[in-house]
């Protein structure tokens, strides 16, 4: 069977599942397999045919799981995760360690204590202990958490290493929209 014939079989499976190729989502396994089989030139050299395990790795990376958790949960090694990361252009996301809340404000999440300073209007020259005390004095409640990117609710604000504050709008909004506050 030729590559073209195999691709047609995958397209047919997608059409049966979704009614037409037009309604088939971009992340459908059959559609991706067909696209890879039909790829020509530079793209064909760099592609691999993702399987269900590759899609699970991709889903976990998008959710924000760290490498060691993916290795343990899926019983895969570093090369498999690295291949998926490179193929889809994904990056590891940090674990969020603090949640800051205040009445009437959306929750704020950060990876480090000093990350809360900008959102609360506090100088970041203080120690973590001083920051927590100032936060409490200003009516903020700070919780120690361990959340992955996918655990954060939509429309919350967050920051990572730098001081830029972002708003989450779905799982695909990683570092997309800066907070205007």
Tab-separated table of N, CA and C in Angstrom, residues 3 8 32 43 48 54 56 60 66 71 75 96 100 121 133 142 149 169:
chain	number	residue	atom	x	y	z
A	3	UNK	N	1.949	5.356	0.455
A	3	UNK	CA	1.727	6.348	1.507
A	3	UNK	C	0.405	7.079	1.266
A	8	UNK	N	-5.220	8.136	2.795
A	8	UNK	CA	-6.666	8.118	2.498
A	8	UNK	C	-7.435	7.299	3.519
A	32	UNK	N	-3.635	13.890	11.752
A	32	UNK	CA	-2.194	14.128	11.855
A	32	UNK	C	-1.410	13.033	11.140
A	43	UNK	N	9.450	19.286	5.620
A	43	UNK	CA	8.579	18.833	6.706
A	43	UNK	C	8.603	17.311	6.822
A	48	UNK	N	7.545	12.722	12.486
A	48	UNK	CA	7.394	11.336	12.876
A	48	UNK	C	5.907	11.088	12.941
A	54	UNK	N	2.358	9.423	22.165
A	54	UNK	CA	2.875	10.755	21.849
A	54	UNK	C	1.826	11.828	22.142
A	56	UNK	N	-0.533	11.616	24.351
A	56	UNK	CA	-0.663	11.727	25.811
A	56	UNK	C	0.488	12.551	26.379
A	60	UNK	N	0.057	16.109	28.383
A	60	UNK	CA	0.637	16.336	29.707
A	60	UNK	C	1.579	17.543	29.700
A	66	UNK	N	5.732	18.418	34.885
A	66	UNK	CA	7.184	18.408	34.708
A	66	UNK	C	7.645	17.068	34.128
A	71	UNK	N	7.616	11.008	32.894
A	71	UNK	CA	8.395	9.768	32.827
A	71	UNK	C	7.767	8.682	33.697
A	75	UNK	N	5.661	5.852	31.926
A	75	UNK	CA	6.745	4.873	31.787
A	75	UNK	C	7.501	5.070	30.472
A	96	UNK	N	3.292	26.245	40.087
A	96	UNK	CA	2.887	27.453	40.810
A	96	UNK	C	2.811	27.119	42.294
A	100	UNK	N	-2.707	33.900	45.785
A	100	UNK	CA	-3.021	35.115	46.525
A	100	UNK	C	-4.475	35.479	46.225
A	121	UNK	N	1.206	45.687	44.902
A	121	UNK	CA	1.756	47.027	45.084
A	121	UNK	C	2.770	47.109	46.208
A	133	UNK	N	3.882	39.072	55.505
A	133	UNK	CA	3.334	39.946	56.544
A	133	UNK	C	2.647	41.164	55.920
A	142	UNK	N	-2.645	34.546	51.465
A	142	UNK	CA	-1.670	33.811	50.658
A	142	UNK	C	-1.691	32.353	51.088
A	149	UNK	N	0.056	24.235	35.462
A	149	UNK	CA	-0.589	25.232	34.610
A	149	UNK	C	-2.057	24.888	34.382
A	169	UNK	N	-6.331	32.498	29.739
A	169	UNK	CA	-7.566	32.349	28.968
A	169	UNK	C	-7.519	31.002	28.272
